[in-house]
PDB file of C-alpha atoms in Angstrom:
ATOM      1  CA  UNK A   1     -45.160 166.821  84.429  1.00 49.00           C
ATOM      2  CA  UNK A   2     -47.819 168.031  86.263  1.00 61.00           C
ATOM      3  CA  UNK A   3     -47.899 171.047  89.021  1.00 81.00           C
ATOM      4  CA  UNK A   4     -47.920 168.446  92.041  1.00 92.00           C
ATOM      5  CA  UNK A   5     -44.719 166.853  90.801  1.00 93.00           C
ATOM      6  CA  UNK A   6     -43.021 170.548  90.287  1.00 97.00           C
ATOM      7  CA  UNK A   7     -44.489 171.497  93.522  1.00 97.00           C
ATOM      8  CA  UNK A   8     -42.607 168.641  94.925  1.00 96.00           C
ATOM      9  CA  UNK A   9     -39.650 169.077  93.618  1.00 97.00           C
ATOM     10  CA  UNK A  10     -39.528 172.976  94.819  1.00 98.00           C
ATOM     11  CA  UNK A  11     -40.321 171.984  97.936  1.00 97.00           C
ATOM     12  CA  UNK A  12     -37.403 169.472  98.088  1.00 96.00           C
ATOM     13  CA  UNK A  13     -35.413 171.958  97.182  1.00 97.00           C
ATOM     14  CA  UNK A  14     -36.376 174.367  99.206  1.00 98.00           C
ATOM     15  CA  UNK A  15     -35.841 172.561 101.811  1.00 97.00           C
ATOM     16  CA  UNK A  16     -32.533 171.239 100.940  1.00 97.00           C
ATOM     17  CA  UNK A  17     -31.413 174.833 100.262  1.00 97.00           C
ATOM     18  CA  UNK A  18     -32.518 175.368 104.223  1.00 97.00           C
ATOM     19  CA  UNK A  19     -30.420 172.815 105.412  1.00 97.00           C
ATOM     20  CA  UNK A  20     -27.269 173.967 103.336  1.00 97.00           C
ATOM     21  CA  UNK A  21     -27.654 177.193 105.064  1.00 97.00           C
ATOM     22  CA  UNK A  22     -27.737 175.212 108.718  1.00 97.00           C
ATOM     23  CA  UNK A  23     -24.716 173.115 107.530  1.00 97.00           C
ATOM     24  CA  UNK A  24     -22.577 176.066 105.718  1.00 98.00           C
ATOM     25  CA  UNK A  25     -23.087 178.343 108.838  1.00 98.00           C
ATOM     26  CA  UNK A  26     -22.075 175.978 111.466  1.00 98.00           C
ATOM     27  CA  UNK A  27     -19.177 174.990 109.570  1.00 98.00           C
ATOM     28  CA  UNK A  28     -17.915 178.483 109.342  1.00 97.00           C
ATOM     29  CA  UNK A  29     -18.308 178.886 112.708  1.00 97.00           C
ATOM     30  CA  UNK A  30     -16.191 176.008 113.827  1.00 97.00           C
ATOM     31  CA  UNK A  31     -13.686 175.460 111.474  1.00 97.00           C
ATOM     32  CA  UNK A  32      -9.849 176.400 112.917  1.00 96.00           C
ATOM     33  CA  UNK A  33      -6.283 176.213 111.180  1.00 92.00           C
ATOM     34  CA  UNK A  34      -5.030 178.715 108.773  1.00 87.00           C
ATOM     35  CA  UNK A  35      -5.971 177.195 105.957  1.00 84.00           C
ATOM     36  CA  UNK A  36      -9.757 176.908 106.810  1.00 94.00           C
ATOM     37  CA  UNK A  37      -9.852 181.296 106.802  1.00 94.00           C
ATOM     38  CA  UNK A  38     -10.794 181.072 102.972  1.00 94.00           C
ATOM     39  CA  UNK A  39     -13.064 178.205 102.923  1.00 96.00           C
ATOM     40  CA  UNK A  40     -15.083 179.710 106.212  1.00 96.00           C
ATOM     41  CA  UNK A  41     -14.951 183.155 104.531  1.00 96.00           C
ATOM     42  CA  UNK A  42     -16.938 181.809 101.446  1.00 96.00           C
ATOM     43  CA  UNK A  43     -18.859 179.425 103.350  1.00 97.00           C
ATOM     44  CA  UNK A  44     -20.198 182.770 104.911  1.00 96.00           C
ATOM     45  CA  UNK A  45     -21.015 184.311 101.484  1.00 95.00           C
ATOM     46  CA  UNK A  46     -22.947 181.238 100.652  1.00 96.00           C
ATOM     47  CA  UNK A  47     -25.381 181.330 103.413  1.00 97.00           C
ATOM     48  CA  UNK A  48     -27.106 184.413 101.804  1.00 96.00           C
ATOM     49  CA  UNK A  49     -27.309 183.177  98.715  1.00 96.00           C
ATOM     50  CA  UNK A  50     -28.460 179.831 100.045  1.00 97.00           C
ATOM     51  CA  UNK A  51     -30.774 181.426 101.871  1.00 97.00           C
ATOM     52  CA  UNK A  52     -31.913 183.691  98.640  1.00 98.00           C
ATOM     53  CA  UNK A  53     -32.673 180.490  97.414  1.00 98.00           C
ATOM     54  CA  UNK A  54     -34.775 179.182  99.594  1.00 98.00           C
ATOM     55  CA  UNK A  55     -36.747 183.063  99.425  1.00 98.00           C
ATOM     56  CA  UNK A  56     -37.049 182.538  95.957  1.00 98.00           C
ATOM     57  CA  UNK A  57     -38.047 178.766  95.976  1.00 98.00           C
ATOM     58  CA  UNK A  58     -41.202 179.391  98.392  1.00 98.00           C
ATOM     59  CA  UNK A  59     -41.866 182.855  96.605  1.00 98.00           C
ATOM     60  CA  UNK A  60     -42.775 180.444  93.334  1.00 98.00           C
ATOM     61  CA  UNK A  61     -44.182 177.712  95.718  1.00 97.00           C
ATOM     62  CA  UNK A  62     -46.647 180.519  97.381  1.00 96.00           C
ATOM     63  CA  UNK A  63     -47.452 181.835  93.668  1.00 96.00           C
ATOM     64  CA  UNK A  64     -48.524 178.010  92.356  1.00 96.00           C
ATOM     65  CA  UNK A  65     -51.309 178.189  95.594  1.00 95.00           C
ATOM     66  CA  UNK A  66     -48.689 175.822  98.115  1.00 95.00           C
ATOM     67  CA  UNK A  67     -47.200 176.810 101.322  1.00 94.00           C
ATOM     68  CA  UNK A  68     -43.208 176.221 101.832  1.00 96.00           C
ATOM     69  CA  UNK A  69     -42.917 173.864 104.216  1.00 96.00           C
ATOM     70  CA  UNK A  70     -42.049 174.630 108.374  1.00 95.00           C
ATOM     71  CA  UNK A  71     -39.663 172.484 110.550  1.00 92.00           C
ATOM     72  CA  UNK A  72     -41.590 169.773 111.586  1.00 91.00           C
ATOM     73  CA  UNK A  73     -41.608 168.510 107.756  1.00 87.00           C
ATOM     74  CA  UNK A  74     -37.590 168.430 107.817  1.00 88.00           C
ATOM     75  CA  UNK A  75     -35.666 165.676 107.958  1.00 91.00           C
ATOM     76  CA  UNK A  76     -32.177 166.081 107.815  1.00 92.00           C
ATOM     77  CA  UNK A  77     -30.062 164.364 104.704  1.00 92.00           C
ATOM     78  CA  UNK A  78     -26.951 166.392 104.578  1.00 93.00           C
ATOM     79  CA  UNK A  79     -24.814 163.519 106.142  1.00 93.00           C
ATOM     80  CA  UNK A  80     -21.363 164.447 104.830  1.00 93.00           C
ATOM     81  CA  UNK A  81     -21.816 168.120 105.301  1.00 95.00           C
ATOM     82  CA  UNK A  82     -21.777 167.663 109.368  1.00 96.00           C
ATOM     83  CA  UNK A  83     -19.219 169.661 111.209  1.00 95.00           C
ATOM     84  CA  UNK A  84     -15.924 167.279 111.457  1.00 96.00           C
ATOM     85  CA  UNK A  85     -14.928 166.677 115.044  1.00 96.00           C
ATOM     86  CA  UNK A  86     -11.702 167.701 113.882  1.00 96.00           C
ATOM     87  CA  UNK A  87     -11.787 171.001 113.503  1.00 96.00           C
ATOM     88  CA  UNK A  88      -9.047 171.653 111.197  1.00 95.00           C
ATOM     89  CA  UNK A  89     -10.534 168.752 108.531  1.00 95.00           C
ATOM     90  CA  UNK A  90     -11.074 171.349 106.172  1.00 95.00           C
ATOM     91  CA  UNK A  91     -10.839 169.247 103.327  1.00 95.00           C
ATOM     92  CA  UNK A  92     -14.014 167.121 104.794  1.00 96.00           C
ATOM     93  CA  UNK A  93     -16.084 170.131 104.976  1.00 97.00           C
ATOM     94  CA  UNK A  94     -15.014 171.034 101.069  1.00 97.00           C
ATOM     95  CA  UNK A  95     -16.027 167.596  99.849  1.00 96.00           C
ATOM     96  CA  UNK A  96     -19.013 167.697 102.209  1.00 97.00           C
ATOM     97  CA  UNK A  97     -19.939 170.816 100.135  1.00 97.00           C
ATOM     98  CA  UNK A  98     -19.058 169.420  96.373  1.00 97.00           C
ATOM     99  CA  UNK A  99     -21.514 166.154  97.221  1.00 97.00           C
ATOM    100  CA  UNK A 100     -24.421 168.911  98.555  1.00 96.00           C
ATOM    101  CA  UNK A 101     -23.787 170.895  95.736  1.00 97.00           C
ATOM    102  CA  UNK A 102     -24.059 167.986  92.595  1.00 97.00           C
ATOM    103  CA  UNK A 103     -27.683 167.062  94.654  1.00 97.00           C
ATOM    104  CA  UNK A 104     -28.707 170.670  93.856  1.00 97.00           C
ATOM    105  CA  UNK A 105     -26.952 170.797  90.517  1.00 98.00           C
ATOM    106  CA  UNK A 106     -29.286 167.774  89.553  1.00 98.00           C
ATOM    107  CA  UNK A 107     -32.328 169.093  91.591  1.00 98.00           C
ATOM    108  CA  UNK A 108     -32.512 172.178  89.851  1.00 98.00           C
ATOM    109  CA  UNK A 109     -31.771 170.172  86.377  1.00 98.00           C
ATOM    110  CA  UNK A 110     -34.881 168.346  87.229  1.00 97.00           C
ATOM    111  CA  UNK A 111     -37.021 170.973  88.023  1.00 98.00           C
ATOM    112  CA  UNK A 112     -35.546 173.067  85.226  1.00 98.00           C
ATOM    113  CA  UNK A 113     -37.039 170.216  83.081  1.00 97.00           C
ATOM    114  CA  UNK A 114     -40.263 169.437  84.784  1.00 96.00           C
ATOM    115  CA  UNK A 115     -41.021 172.945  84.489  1.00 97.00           C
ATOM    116  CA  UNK A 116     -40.502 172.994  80.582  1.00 96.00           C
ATOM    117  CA  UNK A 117     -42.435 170.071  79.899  1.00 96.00           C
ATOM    118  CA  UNK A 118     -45.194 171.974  81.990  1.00 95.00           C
ATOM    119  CA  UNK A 119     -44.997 174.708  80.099  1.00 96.00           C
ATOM    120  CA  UNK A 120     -44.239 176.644  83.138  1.00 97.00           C
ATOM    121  CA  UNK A 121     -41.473 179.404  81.934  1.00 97.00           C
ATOM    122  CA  UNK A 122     -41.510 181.472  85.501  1.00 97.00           C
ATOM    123  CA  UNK A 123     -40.630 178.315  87.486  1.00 98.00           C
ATOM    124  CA  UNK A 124     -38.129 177.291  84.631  1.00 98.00           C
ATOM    125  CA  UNK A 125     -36.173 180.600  85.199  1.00 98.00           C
ATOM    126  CA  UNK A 126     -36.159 180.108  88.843  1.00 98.00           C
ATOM    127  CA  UNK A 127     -34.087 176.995  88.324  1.00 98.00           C
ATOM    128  CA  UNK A 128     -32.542 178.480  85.621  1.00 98.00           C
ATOM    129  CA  UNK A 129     -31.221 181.028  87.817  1.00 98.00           C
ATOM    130  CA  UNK A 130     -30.298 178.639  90.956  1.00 98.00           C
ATOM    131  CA  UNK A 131     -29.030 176.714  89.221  1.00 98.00           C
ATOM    132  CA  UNK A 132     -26.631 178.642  87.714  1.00 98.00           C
ATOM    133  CA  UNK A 133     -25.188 179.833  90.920  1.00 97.00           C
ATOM    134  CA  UNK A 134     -24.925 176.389  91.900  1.00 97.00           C
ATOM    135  CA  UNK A 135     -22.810 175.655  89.573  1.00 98.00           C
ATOM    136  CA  UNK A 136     -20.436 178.759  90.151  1.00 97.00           C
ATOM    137  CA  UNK A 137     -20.372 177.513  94.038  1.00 96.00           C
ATOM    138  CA  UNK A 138     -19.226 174.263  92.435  1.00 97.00           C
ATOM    139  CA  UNK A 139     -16.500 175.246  90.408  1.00 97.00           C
ATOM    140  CA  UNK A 140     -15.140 177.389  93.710  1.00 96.00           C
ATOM    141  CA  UNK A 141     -15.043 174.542  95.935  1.00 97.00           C
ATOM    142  CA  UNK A 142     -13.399 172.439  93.568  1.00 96.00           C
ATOM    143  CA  UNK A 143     -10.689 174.603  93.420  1.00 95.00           C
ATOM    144  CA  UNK A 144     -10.283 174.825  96.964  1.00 94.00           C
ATOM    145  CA  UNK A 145     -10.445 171.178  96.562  1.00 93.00           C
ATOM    146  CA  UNK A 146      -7.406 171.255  93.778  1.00 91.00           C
ATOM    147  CA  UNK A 147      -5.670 173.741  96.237  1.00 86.00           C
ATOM    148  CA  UNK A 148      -6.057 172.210  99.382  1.00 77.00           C
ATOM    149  CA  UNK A 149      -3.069 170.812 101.403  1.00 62.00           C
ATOM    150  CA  UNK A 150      -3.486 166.636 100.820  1.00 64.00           C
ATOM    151  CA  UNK A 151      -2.612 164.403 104.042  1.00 56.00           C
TER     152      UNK A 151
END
């Protein structure tokens, strides 16, 4: 692997971890029902880390000489984590989060590797780290998933 391709890939997920933050806010915000209080609560706890993320992400993209990326370089992909026009379709939002978070489980498993074949240890920690908490955001949803009243 060279530096452009882990470049890349930190960028990608960088912005990816941008967008989560956009998508988990806005579905806090307008999810209703009583049974959407726990999901929105941790959806709200996820937006900092998210947003960590990202910190870290352009930190290590800043310290390889490359600039994270601004606004007019996004482009949206995040297509099942849109806010339901059903408000109470909690159990959208949930899967909407298990797809977005098995794209950054396997993001940060293939910048985890990139980096080792480059011999690059700091960046391999950085997605050592992410993705660890990915993971751990993972097994929570799926057990709001497991928990969740089926129609």
């Amino acid at each position: 692997m060279t530096t452009n391709e882990i470049t890349d890939l930190l960028t990608e997920a960088y912005v990816d971890e941008l967008e989560t933050v956009m998508n988990y806010l806005t579905n806090a915000i307008v999810l209703d029902g009583v049974h959407a209080e726990e999901v929105k609560t941790s959806l709200e706890a996820d937006v900092q880390e998210e947003l960590e993320h990202a910190r870290m992400l352009g930190e290590r993209l800043k310290q390889l000489d490359e600039a994270p990326p601004g606004s007019e370089s996004f482009e949206a992909n995040q297509h099942s984590l849109q806010p339901p026009e059903d408000t109470t379709d909690v159990q959208s939002v949930i899967e909407g989060v298990l797809e977005a978070e098995d794209d950054a489980i396997e993001t940060y498993r293939a910048l985890h590797e990139a980096a080792s074949e480059a011999n690059d240890p700091v960046t391999e920690d950085v997605a050592v780290t992410i993705l660890a908490d990915e993971e751990a955001h993972h097994t929570e949803f799926r057990g709001f998933q497991k928990e969740f009243p089926q129609d």
